[in-house]
Amino acid sequence: KSSATGHDEL
Amino acid sequence: MNIFRLAGDMVHLLSFVVLVLKINATKSCRGISLKTQELYTLVFVCRYLDLFSNFISMYNTTMKIVFLGTSFAILYLMRGHKVIKVTYDREQDTFRYLFLVLPCALLALLIHNAWTPFEVVWTFSIYLEAVAILPQLVLLQRTQNIDNLTGNYVFLLGLYRGLYILNWIYRYFTEPHYIQWIVWISGIVQTILYLDFFYYYIKSWKNNVKLALPS
């Protein structure tokens, strides 16, 4: 899940 | 997405608007560090490598393209525009890239969440963003008569990461298993670098005098 890697932030 | 994240992104976006406005309205990039701008462009290129391979939302993709596009546009104005490029403070903007890029690259090789090229490059962008403002802060200190837009630009850049810290606190309490040590510590370091600037910025604003950093 993307939020688990922090890559959903800019 | 929570209100702190959105506010952070909007403030970040606004900082670009203010910078482009300053450069275009005054046809001058006086007081703006090309080195910081080049480092930010490197940060975005490294961080958004997944632009076309990892779709999160229309919002994310759009913002990434805007940040990349604006960064390259600013580099063009400062390096390629024949009127503006002569206003660049080349002699004052002396910070060495390698002092920032090399330690960040080494740190990314040592401390990361996963040993994949993408993840290491992404981590490098997080470390580099934290310190990329340093050439700009050094240049500000050397520049007499900092104009309002330049001061506002740096203030917005600092405020953006501060708002992200609130976003991380919010996410920590609302999303299960949301732990991001690398991003959090880098973001806190990044915000701390601005504290001295914030102090003088707010002081000049309260006293209604022109911003000047003590050298």
PDB file of N, CA and C in Angstrom, chain B residues 94-176:
ATOM      1  N   THR B  94      28.101  31.046  -3.668  1.00  0.00           N
ATOM      2  CA  THR B  94      29.324  30.246  -3.767  1.00  0.00           C
ATOM      3  C   THR B  94      29.251  28.884  -3.075  1.00  0.00           C
ATOM      4  N   PHE B  95      28.106  28.547  -2.522  1.00  0.00           N
ATOM      5  CA  PHE B  95      27.987  27.271  -1.803  1.00  0.00           C
ATOM      6  C   PHE B  95      28.346  26.107  -2.733  1.00  0.00           C
ATOM      7  N   ARG B  96      29.085  25.121  -2.229  1.00  0.00           N
ATOM      8  CA  ARG B  96      29.498  23.997  -3.067  1.00  0.00           C
ATOM      9  C   ARG B  96      28.449  22.888  -3.042  1.00  0.00           C
ATOM     10  N   TYR B  97      27.997  22.491  -4.231  1.00  0.00           N
ATOM     11  CA  TYR B  97      26.988  21.427  -4.333  1.00  0.00           C
ATOM     12  C   TYR B  97      27.433  20.153  -3.614  1.00  0.00           C
ATOM     13  N   LEU B  98      28.724  19.815  -3.816  1.00  0.00           N
ATOM     14  CA  LEU B  98      29.201  18.520  -3.348  1.00  0.00           C
ATOM     15  C   LEU B  98      29.082  18.356  -1.832  1.00  0.00           C
ATOM     16  N   PHE B  99      29.204  19.472  -1.100  1.00  0.00           N
ATOM     17  CA  PHE B  99      29.075  19.412   0.356  1.00  0.00           C
ATOM     18  C   PHE B  99      27.690  18.933   0.773  1.00  0.00           C
ATOM     19  N   LEU B 100      26.697  19.125  -0.101  1.00  0.00           N
ATOM     20  CA  LEU B 100      25.343  18.677   0.211  1.00  0.00           C
ATOM     21  C   LEU B 100      25.006  17.361  -0.485  1.00  0.00           C
ATOM     22  N   VAL B 101      25.351  17.278  -1.772  1.00  0.00           N
ATOM     23  CA  VAL B 101      24.954  16.105  -2.560  1.00  0.00           C
ATOM     24  C   VAL B 101      25.665  14.833  -2.081  1.00  0.00           C
ATOM     25  N   LEU B 102      26.956  14.959  -1.824  1.00  0.00           N
ATOM     26  CA  LEU B 102      27.739  13.777  -1.456  1.00  0.00           C
ATOM     27  C   LEU B 102      27.288  13.152  -0.120  1.00  0.00           C
ATOM     28  N   PRO B 103      27.197  13.933   0.967  1.00  0.00           N
ATOM     29  CA  PRO B 103      26.730  13.338   2.222  1.00  0.00           C
ATOM     30  C   PRO B 103      25.317  12.749   2.103  1.00  0.00           C
ATOM     31  N   CYS B 104      24.439  13.418   1.354  1.00  0.00           N
ATOM     32  CA  CYS B 104      23.078  12.905   1.193  1.00  0.00           C
ATOM     33  C   CYS B 104      23.083  11.592   0.420  1.00  0.00           C
ATOM     34  N   ALA B 105      23.937  11.501  -0.604  1.00  0.00           N
ATOM     35  CA  ALA B 105      24.022  10.269  -1.385  1.00  0.00           C
ATOM     36  C   ALA B 105      24.563   9.126  -0.512  1.00  0.00           C
ATOM     37  N   LEU B 106      25.595   9.421   0.266  1.00  0.00           N
ATOM     38  CA  LEU B 106      26.160   8.398   1.148  1.00  0.00           C
ATOM     39  C   LEU B 106      25.136   7.940   2.181  1.00  0.00           C
ATOM     40  N   LEU B 107      24.428   8.907   2.763  1.00  0.00           N
ATOM     41  CA  LEU B 107      23.427   8.591   3.774  1.00  0.00           C
ATOM     42  C   LEU B 107      22.304   7.740   3.182  1.00  0.00           C
ATOM     43  N   ALA B 108      21.909   8.079   1.939  1.00  0.00           N
ATOM     44  CA  ALA B 108      20.844   7.307   1.283  1.00  0.00           C
ATOM     45  C   ALA B 108      21.295   5.870   1.011  1.00  0.00           C
ATOM     46  N   LEU B 109      22.602   5.707   0.719  1.00  0.00           N
ATOM     47  CA  LEU B 109      23.124   4.355   0.493  1.00  0.00           C
ATOM     48  C   LEU B 109      23.146   3.551   1.789  1.00  0.00           C
ATOM     49  N   LEU B 110      23.336   4.270   2.911  1.00  0.00           N
ATOM     50  CA  LEU B 110      23.439   3.593   4.201  1.00  0.00           C
ATOM     51  C   LEU B 110      22.083   3.404   4.878  1.00  0.00           C
ATOM     52  N   ILE B 111      21.259   4.473   4.845  1.00  0.00           N
ATOM     53  CA  ILE B 111      19.985   4.423   5.574  1.00  0.00           C
ATOM     54  C   ILE B 111      18.822   4.590   4.598  1.00  0.00           C
ATOM     55  N   HIS B 112      18.049   3.536   4.408  1.00  0.00           N
ATOM     56  CA  HIS B 112      16.906   3.541   3.497  1.00  0.00           C
ATOM     57  C   HIS B 112      15.963   2.435   3.940  1.00  0.00           C
ATOM     58  N   ASN B 113      14.772   2.450   3.382  1.00  0.00           N
ATOM     59  CA  ASN B 113      13.784   1.434   3.769  1.00  0.00           C
ATOM     60  C   ASN B 113      13.907   0.156   2.960  1.00  0.00           C
ATOM     61  N   ALA B 114      14.424   0.274   1.750  1.00  0.00           N
ATOM     62  CA  ALA B 114      14.564  -0.927   0.924  1.00  0.00           C
ATOM     63  C   ALA B 114      15.739  -0.727  -0.023  1.00  0.00           C
ATOM     64  N   TRP B 115      16.478  -1.791  -0.270  1.00  0.00           N
ATOM     65  CA  TRP B 115      17.667  -1.710  -1.101  1.00  0.00           C
ATOM     66  C   TRP B 115      17.287  -1.927  -2.572  1.00  0.00           C
ATOM     67  N   THR B 116      16.573  -0.967  -3.106  1.00  0.00           N
ATOM     68  CA  THR B 116      16.253  -0.991  -4.536  1.00  0.00           C
ATOM     69  C   THR B 116      16.674   0.359  -5.101  1.00  0.00           C
ATOM     70  N   PRO B 117      17.045   0.405  -6.384  1.00  0.00           N
ATOM     71  CA  PRO B 117      17.496   1.680  -6.960  1.00  0.00           C
ATOM     72  C   PRO B 117      16.461   2.792  -6.751  1.00  0.00           C
ATOM     73  N   PHE B 118      15.208   2.458  -7.004  1.00  0.00           N
ATOM     74  CA  PHE B 118      14.165   3.467  -6.866  1.00  0.00           C
ATOM     75  C   PHE B 118      14.081   4.001  -5.435  1.00  0.00           C
ATOM     76  N   GLU B 119      14.107   3.106  -4.469  1.00  0.00           N
ATOM     77  CA  GLU B 119      13.950   3.504  -3.071  1.00  0.00           C
ATOM     78  C   GLU B 119      15.150   4.320  -2.578  1.00  0.00           C
ATOM     79  N   VAL B 120      16.355   3.940  -3.004  1.00  0.00           N
ATOM     80  CA  VAL B 120      17.561   4.663  -2.579  1.00  0.00           C
ATOM     81  C   VAL B 120      17.578   6.070  -3.185  1.00  0.00           C
ATOM     82  N   VAL B 121      17.204   6.173  -4.453  1.00  0.00           N
ATOM     83  CA  VAL B 121      17.160   7.492  -5.105  1.00  0.00           C
ATOM     84  C   VAL B 121      16.083   8.362  -4.466  1.00  0.00           C
ATOM     85  N   TRP B 122      14.954   7.750  -4.136  1.00  0.00           N
ATOM     86  CA  TRP B 122      13.867   8.474  -3.468  1.00  0.00           C
ATOM     87  C   TRP B 122      14.341   8.978  -2.095  1.00  0.00           C
ATOM     88  N   THR B 123      15.037   8.110  -1.344  1.00  0.00           N
ATOM     89  CA  THR B 123      15.546   8.494  -0.026  1.00  0.00           C
ATOM     90  C   THR B 123      16.559   9.629  -0.151  1.00  0.00           C
ATOM     91  N   PHE B 124      17.416   9.546  -1.172  1.00  0.00           N
ATOM     92  CA  PHE B 124      18.382  10.621  -1.446  1.00  0.00           C
ATOM     93  C   PHE B 124      17.635  11.948  -1.635  1.00  0.00           C
ATOM     94  N   SER B 125      16.509  11.919  -2.346  1.00  0.00           N
ATOM     95  CA  SER B 125      15.755  13.161  -2.581  1.00  0.00           C
ATOM     96  C   SER B 125      15.195  13.739  -1.282  1.00  0.00           C
ATOM     97  N   ILE B 126      14.840  12.846  -0.355  1.00  0.00           N
ATOM     98  CA  ILE B 126      14.320  13.303   0.939  1.00  0.00           C
ATOM     99  C   ILE B 126      15.443  13.997   1.732  1.00  0.00           C
ATOM    100  N   TYR B 127      16.625  13.377   1.762  1.00  0.00           N
ATOM    101  CA  TYR B 127      17.763  13.965   2.484  1.00  0.00           C
ATOM    102  C   TYR B 127      18.194  15.284   1.835  1.00  0.00           C
ATOM    103  N   LEU B 128      18.259  15.266   0.495  1.00  0.00           N
ATOM    104  CA  LEU B 128      18.740  16.460  -0.197  1.00  0.00           C
ATOM    105  C   LEU B 128      17.770  17.634  -0.027  1.00  0.00           C
ATOM    106  N   GLU B 129      16.467  17.348  -0.036  1.00  0.00           N
ATOM    107  CA  GLU B 129      15.502  18.437   0.133  1.00  0.00           C
ATOM    108  C   GLU B 129      15.695  19.131   1.476  1.00  0.00           C
ATOM    109  N   ALA B 130      16.042  18.324   2.499  1.00  0.00           N
ATOM    110  CA  ALA B 130      16.190  18.893   3.844  1.00  0.00           C
ATOM    111  C   ALA B 130      17.249  19.989   3.892  1.00  0.00           C
ATOM    112  N   VAL B 131      18.299  19.854   3.081  1.00  0.00           N
ATOM    113  CA  VAL B 131      19.423  20.794   3.170  1.00  0.00           C
ATOM    114  C   VAL B 131      19.554  21.717   1.947  1.00  0.00           C
ATOM    115  N   ALA B 132      18.691  21.515   0.951  1.00  0.00           N
ATOM    116  CA  ALA B 132      18.830  22.257  -0.312  1.00  0.00           C
ATOM    117  C   ALA B 132      18.662  23.772  -0.149  1.00  0.00           C
ATOM    118  N   ILE B 133      18.063  24.203   0.955  1.00  0.00           N
ATOM    119  CA  ILE B 133      17.839  25.640   1.157  1.00  0.00           C
ATOM    120  C   ILE B 133      19.121  26.351   1.609  1.00  0.00           C
ATOM    121  N   LEU B 134      20.126  25.592   2.055  1.00  0.00           N
ATOM    122  CA  LEU B 134      21.318  26.227   2.639  1.00  0.00           C
ATOM    123  C   LEU B 134      21.995  27.254   1.717  1.00  0.00           C
ATOM    124  N   PRO B 135      22.235  26.943   0.425  1.00  0.00           N
ATOM    125  CA  PRO B 135      22.842  27.989  -0.428  1.00  0.00           C
ATOM    126  C   PRO B 135      21.991  29.260  -0.467  1.00  0.00           C
ATOM    127  N   GLN B 136      20.651  29.088  -0.465  1.00  0.00           N
ATOM    128  CA  GLN B 136      19.757  30.250  -0.491  1.00  0.00           C
ATOM    129  C   GLN B 136      19.872  31.064   0.808  1.00  0.00           C
ATOM    130  N   LEU B 137      19.958  30.373   1.932  1.00  0.00           N
ATOM    131  CA  LEU B 137      20.062  31.082   3.216  1.00  0.00           C
ATOM    132  C   LEU B 137      21.387  31.838   3.312  1.00  0.00           C
ATOM    133  N   VAL B 138      22.455  31.213   2.817  1.00  0.00           N
ATOM    134  CA  VAL B 138      23.761  31.880   2.824  1.00  0.00           C
ATOM    135  C   VAL B 138      23.715  33.118   1.930  1.00  0.00           C
ATOM    136  N   LEU B 139      23.100  32.973   0.757  1.00  0.00           N
ATOM    137  CA  LEU B 139      23.007  34.104  -0.164  1.00  0.00           C
ATOM    138  C   LEU B 139      22.164  35.236   0.433  1.00  0.00           C
ATOM    139  N   LEU B 140      21.069  34.870   1.117  1.00  0.00           N
ATOM    140  CA  LEU B 140      20.203  35.883   1.741  1.00  0.00           C
ATOM    141  C   LEU B 140      20.986  36.710   2.747  1.00  0.00           C
ATOM    142  N   GLN B 141      21.830  36.000   3.500  1.00  0.00           N
ATOM    143  CA  GLN B 141      22.600  36.677   4.528  1.00  0.00           C
ATOM    144  C   GLN B 141      23.592  37.675   3.910  1.00  0.00           C
ATOM    145  N   ARG B 142      24.053  37.349   2.694  1.00  0.00           N
ATOM    146  CA  ARG B 142      25.022  38.223   2.020  1.00  0.00           C
ATOM    147  C   ARG B 142      24.347  39.357   1.268  1.00  0.00           C
ATOM    148  N   THR B 143      23.034  39.188   0.988  1.00  0.00           N
ATOM    149  CA  THR B 143      22.329  40.176   0.173  1.00  0.00           C
ATOM    150  C   THR B 143      21.830  41.321   1.042  1.00  0.00           C
ATOM    151  N   GLN B 144      22.233  42.520   0.700  1.00  0.00           N
ATOM    152  CA  GLN B 144      21.670  43.693   1.370  1.00  0.00           C
ATOM    153  C   GLN B 144      20.332  44.001   0.708  1.00  0.00           C
ATOM    154  N   ASN B 145      19.404  44.590   1.451  1.00  0.00           N
ATOM    155  CA  ASN B 145      18.092  44.930   0.898  1.00  0.00           C
ATOM    156  C   ASN B 145      17.386  43.749   0.235  1.00  0.00           C
ATOM    157  N   ILE B 146      17.025  42.785   1.055  1.00  0.00           N
ATOM    158  CA  ILE B 146      16.264  41.642   0.541  1.00  0.00           C
ATOM    159  C   ILE B 146      14.872  42.147   0.160  1.00  0.00           C
ATOM    160  N   ASP B 147      14.456  41.896  -1.097  1.00  0.00           N
ATOM    161  CA  ASP B 147      13.126  42.401  -1.466  1.00  0.00           C
ATOM    162  C   ASP B 147      12.035  41.524  -0.860  1.00  0.00           C
ATOM    163  N   ASN B 148      10.831  42.086  -0.757  1.00  0.00           N
ATOM    164  CA  ASN B 148       9.730  41.418  -0.059  1.00  0.00           C
ATOM    165  C   ASN B 148       9.403  40.053  -0.649  1.00  0.00           C
ATOM    166  N   LEU B 149       9.381  39.975  -1.983  1.00  0.00           N
ATOM    167  CA  LEU B 149       8.982  38.714  -2.612  1.00  0.00           C
ATOM    168  C   LEU B 149       9.991  37.610  -2.319  1.00  0.00           C
ATOM    169  N   THR B 150      11.274  37.956  -2.291  1.00  0.00           N
ATOM    170  CA  THR B 150      12.294  36.952  -1.966  1.00  0.00           C
ATOM    171  C   THR B 150      12.121  36.466  -0.527  1.00  0.00           C
ATOM    172  N   GLY B 151      11.884  37.393   0.379  1.00  0.00           N
ATOM    173  CA  GLY B 151      11.643  37.037   1.780  1.00  0.00           C
ATOM    174  C   GLY B 151      10.416  36.153   1.914  1.00  0.00           C
ATOM    175  N   ASN B 152       9.337  36.527   1.202  1.00  0.00           N
ATOM    176  CA  ASN B 152       8.109  35.730   1.256  1.00  0.00           C
ATOM    177  C   ASN B 152       8.319  34.343   0.672  1.00  0.00           C
ATOM    178  N   TYR B 153       9.108  34.287  -0.385  1.00  0.00           N
ATOM    179  CA  TYR B 153       9.392  32.998  -1.027  1.00  0.00           C
ATOM    180  C   TYR B 153      10.044  32.030  -0.035  1.00  0.00           C
ATOM    181  N   VAL B 154      11.080  32.496   0.640  1.00  0.00           N
ATOM    182  CA  VAL B 154      11.794  31.631   1.591  1.00  0.00           C
ATOM    183  C   VAL B 154      10.885  31.272   2.768  1.00  0.00           C
ATOM    184  N   PHE B 155      10.082  32.227   3.215  1.00  0.00           N
ATOM    185  CA  PHE B 155       9.165  31.971   4.320  1.00  0.00           C
ATOM    186  C   PHE B 155       8.164  30.864   3.950  1.00  0.00           C
ATOM    187  N   LEU B 156       7.594  30.950   2.742  1.00  0.00           N
ATOM    188  CA  LEU B 156       6.620  29.946   2.301  1.00  0.00           C
ATOM    189  C   LEU B 156       7.253  28.563   2.183  1.00  0.00           C
ATOM    190  N   LEU B 157       8.506  28.525   1.699  1.00  0.00           N
ATOM    191  CA  LEU B 157       9.213  27.250   1.583  1.00  0.00           C
ATOM    192  C   LEU B 157       9.408  26.599   2.949  1.00  0.00           C
ATOM    193  N   GLY B 158       9.698  27.413   3.944  1.00  0.00           N
ATOM    194  CA  GLY B 158       9.887  26.885   5.294  1.00  0.00           C
ATOM    195  C   GLY B 158       8.561  26.456   5.898  1.00  0.00           C
ATOM    196  N   LEU B 159       7.538  27.266   5.669  1.00  0.00           N
ATOM    197  CA  LEU B 159       6.211  26.982   6.212  1.00  0.00           C
ATOM    198  C   LEU B 159       5.661  25.673   5.661  1.00  0.00           C
ATOM    199  N   TYR B 160       5.966  25.402   4.408  1.00  0.00           N
ATOM    200  CA  TYR B 160       5.460  24.181   3.763  1.00  0.00           C
ATOM    201  C   TYR B 160       5.885  22.933   4.529  1.00  0.00           C
ATOM    202  N   ARG B 161       7.159  22.828   4.887  1.00  0.00           N
ATOM    203  CA  ARG B 161       7.606  21.619   5.579  1.00  0.00           C
ATOM    204  C   ARG B 161       7.088  21.595   7.016  1.00  0.00           C
ATOM    205  N   GLY B 162       6.922  22.771   7.606  1.00  0.00           N
ATOM    206  CA  GLY B 162       6.334  22.846   8.942  1.00  0.00           C
ATOM    207  C   GLY B 162       4.916  22.288   8.938  1.00  0.00           C
ATOM    208  N   LEU B 163       4.137  22.624   7.903  1.00  0.00           N
ATOM    209  CA  LEU B 163       2.768  22.105   7.790  1.00  0.00           C
ATOM    210  C   LEU B 163       2.771  20.595   7.546  1.00  0.00           C
ATOM    211  N   TYR B 164       3.795  20.128   6.845  1.00  0.00           N
ATOM    212  CA  TYR B 164       3.901  18.679   6.638  1.00  0.00           C
ATOM    213  C   TYR B 164       4.118  17.947   7.968  1.00  0.00           C
ATOM    214  N   ILE B 165       4.835  18.579   8.889  1.00  0.00           N
ATOM    215  CA  ILE B 165       5.045  17.951  10.197  1.00  0.00           C
ATOM    216  C   ILE B 165       3.692  17.749  10.888  1.00  0.00           C
ATOM    217  N   LEU B 166       2.828  18.758  10.822  1.00  0.00           N
ATOM    218  CA  LEU B 166       1.484  18.618  11.400  1.00  0.00           C
ATOM    219  C   LEU B 166       0.721  17.496  10.693  1.00  0.00           C
ATOM    220  N   ASN B 167       0.884  17.407   9.378  1.00  0.00           N
ATOM    221  CA  ASN B 167       0.269  16.334   8.590  1.00  0.00           C
ATOM    222  C   ASN B 167       0.738  14.956   9.058  1.00  0.00           C
ATOM    223  N   TRP B 168       2.055  14.855   9.340  1.00  0.00           N
ATOM    224  CA  TRP B 168       2.572  13.553   9.791  1.00  0.00           C
ATOM    225  C   TRP B 168       2.029  13.198  11.173  1.00  0.00           C
ATOM    226  N   ILE B 169       1.923  14.182  12.055  1.00  0.00           N
ATOM    227  CA  ILE B 169       1.350  13.934  13.383  1.00  0.00           C
ATOM    228  C   ILE B 169      -0.097  13.461  13.232  1.00  0.00           C
ATOM    229  N   TYR B 170      -0.841  14.141  12.380  1.00  0.00           N
ATOM    230  CA  TYR B 170      -2.236  13.784  12.130  1.00  0.00           C
ATOM    231  C   TYR B 170      -2.342  12.360  11.591  1.00  0.00           C
ATOM    232  N   ARG B 171      -1.490  12.055  10.617  1.00  0.00           N
ATOM    233  CA  ARG B 171      -1.546  10.729  10.002  1.00  0.00           C
ATOM    234  C   ARG B 171      -1.126   9.635  10.987  1.00  0.00           C
ATOM    235  N   TYR B 172      -0.170   9.952  11.849  1.00  0.00           N
ATOM    236  CA  TYR B 172       0.283   8.978  12.838  1.00  0.00           C
ATOM    237  C   TYR B 172      -0.875   8.527  13.724  1.00  0.00           C
ATOM    238  N   PHE B 173      -1.743   9.480  14.081  1.00  0.00           N
ATOM    239  CA  PHE B 173      -2.849   9.155  14.980  1.00  0.00           C
ATOM    240  C   PHE B 173      -4.088   8.636  14.253  1.00  0.00           C
ATOM    241  N   THR B 174      -4.163   8.878  12.941  1.00  0.00           N
ATOM    242  CA  THR B 174      -5.381   8.467  12.239  1.00  0.00           C
ATOM    243  C   THR B 174      -5.184   7.247  11.339  1.00  0.00           C
ATOM    244  N   GLU B 175      -3.928   6.963  10.940  1.00  0.00           N
ATOM    245  CA  GLU B 175      -3.693   5.811  10.064  1.00  0.00           C
ATOM    246  C   GLU B 175      -2.899   4.760  10.818  1.00  0.00           C
ATOM    247  N   PRO B 176      -3.381   3.520  10.828  1.00  0.00           N
ATOM    248  CA  PRO B 176      -2.622   2.479  11.530  1.00  0.00           C
ATOM    249  C   PRO B 176      -1.279   2.229  10.842  1.00  0.00           C
TER     250      PRO B 176
END
